[in-house]
Tab-separated table of C-alpha atoms in Angstrom:
chain	number	residue	atom	x	y	z
Q	185	UNK	CA	0.376	0.013	0.150
Q	186	UNK	CA	1.341	3.938	-0.930
Q	187	UNK	CA	0.712	6.898	1.021
Q	188	UNK	CA	-1.371	7.556	-2.150
Q	189	UNK	CA	-5.272	8.625	-1.889
Q	190	UNK	CA	-7.035	5.397	-1.465
Q	191	UNK	CA	-9.167	4.151	-4.171
Q	192	UNK	CA	-12.637	5.339	-4.525
Q	193	UNK	CA	-15.654	2.771	-6.663
Q	194	UNK	CA	-16.499	5.035	-8.884
Q	195	UNK	CA	-16.417	3.624	-12.840
Q	196	UNK	CA	-13.216	5.063	-14.300
Q	197	UNK	CA	-13.802	7.381	-18.460
Q	198	UNK	CA	-11.957	7.516	-20.812
Q	199	UNK	CA	-11.312	10.952	-21.785
Q	200	UNK	CA	-14.363	10.835	-24.227
Q	201	UNK	CA	-16.538	10.118	-21.522
Q	202	UNK	CA	-16.912	6.549	-21.956
Q	203	UNK	CA	-15.869	3.617	-19.555
Q	204	UNK	CA	-12.232	2.950	-20.350
Q	205	UNK	CA	-10.774	-0.837	-20.557
Q	206	UNK	CA	-7.631	-2.487	-20.366
Q	207	UNK	CA	-4.872	-0.627	-21.945
Q	208	UNK	CA	-4.005	-2.896	-24.949
Q	209	UNK	CA	-0.103	-3.391	-24.912
Q	210	UNK	CA	1.806	-1.106	-27.307
Q	211	UNK	CA	-1.032	1.449	-27.514
Q	212	UNK	CA	0.109	5.384	-26.943
Q	213	UNK	CA	-0.404	6.176	-23.874
Q	214	UNK	CA	-2.931	9.151	-23.055
Q	215	UNK	CA	-2.059	12.562	-21.862
Q	216	UNK	CA	-4.304	12.422	-18.899
Q	217	UNK	CA	-6.381	15.255	-17.737
Q	218	UNK	CA	-3.336	16.458	-15.342
Q	219	UNK	CA	-0.007	17.888	-16.028
Q	220	UNK	CA	2.889	15.151	-15.723
Q	221	UNK	CA	6.581	16.988	-15.699
Q	222	UNK	CA	9.312	15.516	-17.595
Q	223	UNK	CA	11.652	13.654	-15.813
Q	224	UNK	CA	14.381	16.106	-13.704
Q	225	UNK	CA	18.051	15.667	-14.983
Q	226	UNK	CA	18.983	12.659	-11.940
Q	227	UNK	CA	16.067	10.462	-12.906
Q	228	UNK	CA	19.089	9.628	-16.270
Q	229	UNK	CA	21.311	8.838	-13.463
Q	230	UNK	CA	19.033	6.781	-11.193
Q	231	UNK	CA	17.399	4.902	-13.828
Q	232	UNK	CA	20.051	4.558	-16.664
Q	233	UNK	CA	19.117	6.157	-20.423
Q	234	UNK	CA	17.665	2.786	-21.211
Q	235	UNK	CA	15.296	2.335	-18.192
Q	236	UNK	CA	14.362	5.591	-18.401
Q	237	UNK	CA	12.494	5.175	-21.051
Q	238	UNK	CA	10.413	2.400	-19.969
Q	239	UNK	CA	9.836	4.414	-16.799
Q	240	UNK	CA	8.668	7.866	-18.606
Q	241	UNK	CA	6.195	5.276	-20.308
Q	242	UNK	CA	5.447	4.210	-16.444
Q	243	UNK	CA	4.844	7.471	-15.353
Q	244	UNK	CA	2.184	8.432	-18.339
Q	245	UNK	CA	0.709	4.795	-17.072
Q	246	UNK	CA	-0.075	6.144	-13.879
Q	247	UNK	CA	-0.965	10.095	-14.965
Q	248	UNK	CA	-3.625	8.757	-17.869
Q	249	UNK	CA	-5.006	5.056	-16.583
Q	250	UNK	CA	-3.960	5.285	-12.515
Q	251	UNK	CA	-5.274	8.755	-12.929
Q	252	UNK	CA	-8.682	8.110	-14.241
Q	253	UNK	CA	-8.869	4.428	-12.411
Q	254	UNK	CA	-8.320	6.210	-8.767
Q	255	UNK	CA	-5.351	4.985	-8.124
Q	256	UNK	CA	-3.303	8.140	-7.812
Q	257	UNK	CA	-4.703	11.778	-7.127
Q	258	UNK	CA	-4.761	14.734	-9.441
Q	259	UNK	CA	-2.617	16.649	-7.096
Q	260	UNK	CA	-0.077	13.758	-7.524
Q	261	UNK	CA	0.811	13.853	-11.014
Q	262	UNK	CA	2.775	17.091	-11.387
Q	263	UNK	CA	4.906	15.764	-8.796
Q	264	UNK	CA	5.175	11.710	-9.824
Q	265	UNK	CA	9.079	12.152	-10.176
Q	266	UNK	CA	10.257	13.555	-6.969
Q	267	UNK	CA	7.718	12.022	-4.500
Q	268	UNK	CA	7.053	8.420	-5.765
Q	269	UNK	CA	9.208	6.848	-9.388
Q	270	UNK	CA	12.466	8.445	-7.640
Q	271	UNK	CA	11.825	8.076	-4.048
Q	272	UNK	CA	11.187	4.220	-5.067
Q	273	UNK	CA	13.845	3.510	-7.475
Q	274	UNK	CA	16.589	4.336	-4.950
Q	275	UNK	CA	15.473	1.780	-2.713
Q	276	UNK	CA	17.252	-0.715	-5.142
Q	277	UNK	CA	20.715	0.634	-3.421
Q	278	UNK	CA	19.225	-1.838	-0.881
Q	279	UNK	CA	18.239	-4.961	-2.897
Q	280	UNK	CA	21.297	-7.608	-3.718
Q	281	UNK	CA	21.882	-8.351	-7.867
Q	282	UNK	CA	19.329	-10.944	-9.077
Q	283	UNK	CA	17.293	-11.281	-6.384
Q	284	UNK	CA	13.540	-11.823	-6.064
Q	285	UNK	CA	11.516	-9.196	-4.455
Q	286	UNK	CA	7.887	-9.463	-3.259
Q	287	UNK	CA	6.024	-6.223	-2.659
Q	288	UNK	CA	3.285	-6.315	-0.442
Q	289	UNK	CA	0.250	-4.070	-1.125
Q	290	UNK	CA	1.614	-2.749	-4.212
Q	291	UNK	CA	-1.214	-0.541	-4.964
Q	292	UNK	CA	-0.459	1.386	-8.432
Q	293	UNK	CA	2.779	-0.256	-8.081
Q	294	UNK	CA	5.169	1.587	-5.966
Q	295	UNK	CA	7.810	0.601	-5.210
Q	296	UNK	CA	7.665	-3.028	-6.514
Q	297	UNK	CA	6.897	-1.865	-10.684
Q	298	UNK	CA	9.875	0.873	-9.964
Q	299	UNK	CA	12.151	-1.287	-8.759
Q	300	UNK	CA	11.151	-3.785	-11.965
Q	301	UNK	CA	11.698	-0.722	-14.270
Q	302	UNK	CA	14.713	0.480	-12.642
Q	303	UNK	CA	16.759	-3.233	-11.857
Q	304	UNK	CA	16.650	-5.471	-15.320
Q	305	UNK	CA	18.403	-7.862	-12.901
Q	306	UNK	CA	15.264	-8.496	-10.277
Q	307	UNK	CA	11.987	-10.815	-10.616
Q	308	UNK	CA	9.534	-9.074	-8.313
Q	309	UNK	CA	6.245	-10.302	-7.041
Q	310	UNK	CA	3.686	-7.620	-7.215
Q	311	UNK	CA	1.276	-8.647	-3.908
Q	312	UNK	CA	-2.318	-6.327	-4.070
Q	313	UNK	CA	-5.479	-7.286	-2.532
Q	314	UNK	CA	-7.912	-5.304	-4.208
Q	315	UNK	CA	-9.073	-5.946	-7.732
Q	316	UNK	CA	-9.057	-2.907	-9.593
Q	317	UNK	CA	-5.628	-2.508	-8.691
Q	318	UNK	CA	-4.745	-5.544	-9.823
Q	319	UNK	CA	-6.108	-5.125	-12.283
Q	320	UNK	CA	-4.208	-2.028	-13.412
Q	321	UNK	CA	-0.694	-3.481	-12.587
Q	322	UNK	CA	-2.016	-6.550	-14.639
Q	323	UNK	CA	-2.117	-3.770	-17.924
Q	324	UNK	CA	1.010	-1.818	-16.629
Q	325	UNK	CA	3.213	-5.049	-16.509
Q	326	UNK	CA	2.204	-6.084	-20.020
Q	327	UNK	CA	2.493	-2.699	-21.822
Q	328	UNK	CA	5.433	-2.212	-20.043
Q	329	UNK	CA	6.668	-5.263	-21.519
Q	330	UNK	CA	7.634	-7.610	-17.878
Q	331	UNK	CA	5.609	-10.606	-17.889
Q	332	UNK	CA	8.465	-12.189	-18.096
Q	333	UNK	CA	9.833	-11.253	-14.391
Q	334	UNK	CA	6.688	-9.433	-13.043
Q	335	UNK	CA	3.814	-11.355	-11.585
Q	336	UNK	CA	0.610	-10.315	-9.842
Q	337	UNK	CA	-0.720	-11.763	-7.044
Q	338	UNK	CA	-4.390	-10.422	-5.724
Q	339	UNK	CA	-4.297	-11.690	-1.996
Q	340	UNK	CA	-2.703	-10.445	1.370
Q	341	UNK	CA	0.258	-10.994	3.137
Q	342	UNK	CA	-1.131	-13.279	5.644
Q	343	UNK	CA	-2.877	-15.189	2.943
Q	344	UNK	CA	0.802	-15.818	1.592
Q	345	UNK	CA	2.340	-17.072	5.086
Q	346	UNK	CA	0.098	-20.428	5.408
Q	347	UNK	CA	1.819	-21.660	1.725
Q	348	UNK	CA	5.379	-20.669	2.628
Q	349	UNK	CA	6.818	-21.316	6.215
Q	350	UNK	CA	10.070	-20.453	5.278
Q	351	UNK	CA	9.353	-17.367	2.779
Q	352	UNK	CA	8.677	-16.575	-0.271
Q	353	UNK	CA	11.341	-14.375	-0.832
Q	354	UNK	CA	14.844	-12.565	-0.020
Q	355	UNK	CA	13.601	-9.767	0.107
Q	356	UNK	CA	10.185	-8.521	0.710
Q	357	UNK	CA	9.109	-4.189	0.138
Q	358	UNK	CA	6.303	-1.937	1.708
Q	359	UNK	CA	5.567	1.199	1.298
Q	360	UNK	CA	3.129	2.777	3.817
Q	361	UNK	CA	1.579	0.143	4.487
Q	362	UNK	CA	0.828	-0.222	8.558
Q	363	UNK	CA	2.640	0.638	11.537
Q	364	UNK	CA	6.073	-1.141	12.123
Q	365	UNK	CA	4.560	-3.832	14.531
Q	366	UNK	CA	1.912	-4.854	12.313
Q	367	UNK	CA	3.670	-4.306	8.964
Q	368	UNK	CA	6.441	-6.973	10.834
Q	369	UNK	CA	3.598	-9.322	11.664
Q	370	UNK	CA	2.332	-9.817	8.077
Q	371	UNK	CA	5.769	-9.584	6.103
Q	372	UNK	CA	8.776	-11.171	8.034
Q	373	UNK	CA	6.763	-14.725	7.623
Q	374	UNK	CA	7.502	-13.878	3.675
Q	375	UNK	CA	11.164	-12.968	3.380
Q	376	UNK	CA	13.384	-16.224	3.630
Q	377	UNK	CA	15.936	-16.340	7.088
Q	378	UNK	CA	18.327	-14.151	6.390
Q	379	UNK	CA	16.814	-12.346	3.846
Q	380	UNK	CA	15.144	-8.910	4.739
Q	381	UNK	CA	12.423	-6.829	5.168
Q	382	UNK	CA	12.693	-3.062	3.719
Q	383	UNK	CA	9.687	-1.014	5.189
Q	384	UNK	CA	9.418	2.335	3.241
Q	385	UNK	CA	8.565	5.325	5.858
Q	386	UNK	CA	8.303	9.094	6.522
Q	387	UNK	CA	10.172	11.386	9.540
Q	388	UNK	CA	7.831	8.995	12.154
Q	389	UNK	CA	10.600	5.921	11.400
Q	390	UNK	CA	12.593	6.586	14.156
Q	391	UNK	CA	9.756	7.135	16.573
Q	392	UNK	CA	8.320	3.768	15.073
Q	393	UNK	CA	11.696	2.132	15.619
Q	394	UNK	CA	12.193	2.898	19.274
Q	395	UNK	CA	7.905	2.152	20.134
Q	396	UNK	CA	7.927	-1.173	17.999
Q	397	UNK	CA	11.145	-2.857	18.320
Q	398	UNK	CA	10.600	-5.034	20.627
Q	399	UNK	CA	7.151	-6.153	18.539
Q	400	UNK	CA	9.402	-7.147	15.684
Q	401	UNK	CA	11.753	-9.024	17.552
Q	402	UNK	CA	8.627	-11.272	18.716
Q	403	UNK	CA	7.787	-11.387	14.775
Q	404	UNK	CA	11.306	-12.669	13.772
Q	405	UNK	CA	13.202	-9.686	13.084
Q	406	UNK	CA	16.219	-8.426	14.016
Q	407	UNK	CA	16.862	-4.905	15.204
Q	408	UNK	CA	15.680	-2.342	13.283
Q	409	UNK	CA	18.202	-0.502	11.370
Q	410	UNK	CA	17.416	3.248	10.044
Q	411	UNK	CA	18.829	3.223	6.138
Q	412	UNK	CA	18.529	6.546	3.984
Q	413	UNK	CA	18.599	5.684	0.080
Q	414	UNK	CA	19.090	8.097	-2.864
Q	415	UNK	CA	21.314	10.808	-0.569
Q	416	UNK	CA	23.143	12.068	-3.882
Q	417	UNK	CA	19.915	12.808	-5.282
Q	418	UNK	CA	17.166	13.468	-3.000
Q	419	UNK	CA	16.757	16.462	-1.027
Q	420	UNK	CA	14.885	14.532	1.785
Q	421	UNK	CA	16.415	10.920	0.917
Q	422	UNK	CA	14.154	7.827	1.156
Q	423	UNK	CA	13.747	6.939	5.077
Q	424	UNK	CA	13.396	2.737	4.700
Q	425	UNK	CA	13.693	0.711	7.958
Q	426	UNK	CA	15.415	-2.518	7.262
Q	427	UNK	CA	15.135	-5.343	9.233
Q	428	UNK	CA	16.608	-8.665	8.703
Q	429	UNK	CA	14.755	-12.026	9.331
Q	430	UNK	CA	16.895	-13.482	12.245
Q	431	UNK	CA	14.297	-16.133	14.145
Q	432	UNK	CA	11.931	-18.241	13.415
Q	433	UNK	CA	8.366	-16.237	13.262
Q	434	UNK	CA	5.577	-17.149	15.566
Q	435	UNK	CA	3.307	-20.222	14.400
Q	436	UNK	CA	5.561	-21.040	11.444
Q	437	UNK	CA	3.901	-24.479	9.495
Q	438	UNK	CA	3.011	-25.891	6.839
Q	439	UNK	CA	5.016	-27.471	3.189
Q	440	UNK	CA	8.640	-27.769	2.904
Q	441	UNK	CA	10.704	-25.093	0.388
Q	442	UNK	CA	10.649	-28.187	-2.111
Q	443	UNK	CA	6.844	-27.972	-2.971
Q	444	UNK	CA	7.164	-24.276	-3.957
Q	445	UNK	CA	6.592	-23.952	-7.668
Q	446	UNK	CA	9.760	-22.153	-10.072
Q	447	UNK	CA	12.293	-20.299	-8.652
Q	448	UNK	CA	10.551	-20.281	-5.344
Q	449	UNK	CA	7.455	-18.053	-6.050
Q	450	UNK	CA	4.356	-18.766	-4.646
Q	451	UNK	CA	1.806	-20.635	-5.906
Q	452	UNK	CA	-1.722	-19.192	-5.993
Q	453	UNK	CA	-5.335	-19.346	-7.755
Q	454	UNK	CA	-5.283	-15.833	-8.076
Q	455	UNK	CA	-1.573	-15.375	-9.257
Q	456	UNK	CA	-2.491	-13.355	-12.773
Q	457	UNK	CA	0.148	-12.074	-15.731
Q	458	UNK	CA	0.219	-9.636	-18.127
């Protein structure tokens, strides 16, 4: 879940006032009713020249279909780059090469889809409980040509832990999903032993660590560490709470790792591909 406005129940409409359907792969991205700024110079350094072209396409999807479907608000469109895309992309500083990343509460794809755009070496699993959001994510993954290494799962973190007591991925990410104590309880069971939960937080991160350190440790995590990402480019930089899964999680049990699908990815009847 991101810090973007909550999805509404209104029917999405296109520029002509008619209901909008899926975004076809390869279709031109509509301009959208709000002004999307050009990427700042720092975006080229953060994404790289080749990946920046893909990031621009994703920004266009957010500013058009994402806005029409209520995944972002009009006020967010002019600041998509600084507040959202770059803010999420620099999280990659904490992600090892070639890792599988499971993004809990992906919403419009922040940070999981941004990481997939910025880092071609990563495999990414986007986990989102709301059907309207997963529909957008599936379409975006297809339009961006990322179906070979990005999966979309409709569901909640609590549902996945039943099938994967040994964790589902070495890196689990979340952006503004919940307070640290609840987030650790939901997400640490999905982190492979020795892996890490990367929780994107705001100014209250230090206070949350102080308040919820004991709950995090009870959930199987190590001592939470405050990280700053993107200090070269962002002011303020992205604040991340990094938690290693250092102990068994309470209530773990179930199938063994050998019963997983290919590449250790979660198997789900609600798994969708672009």
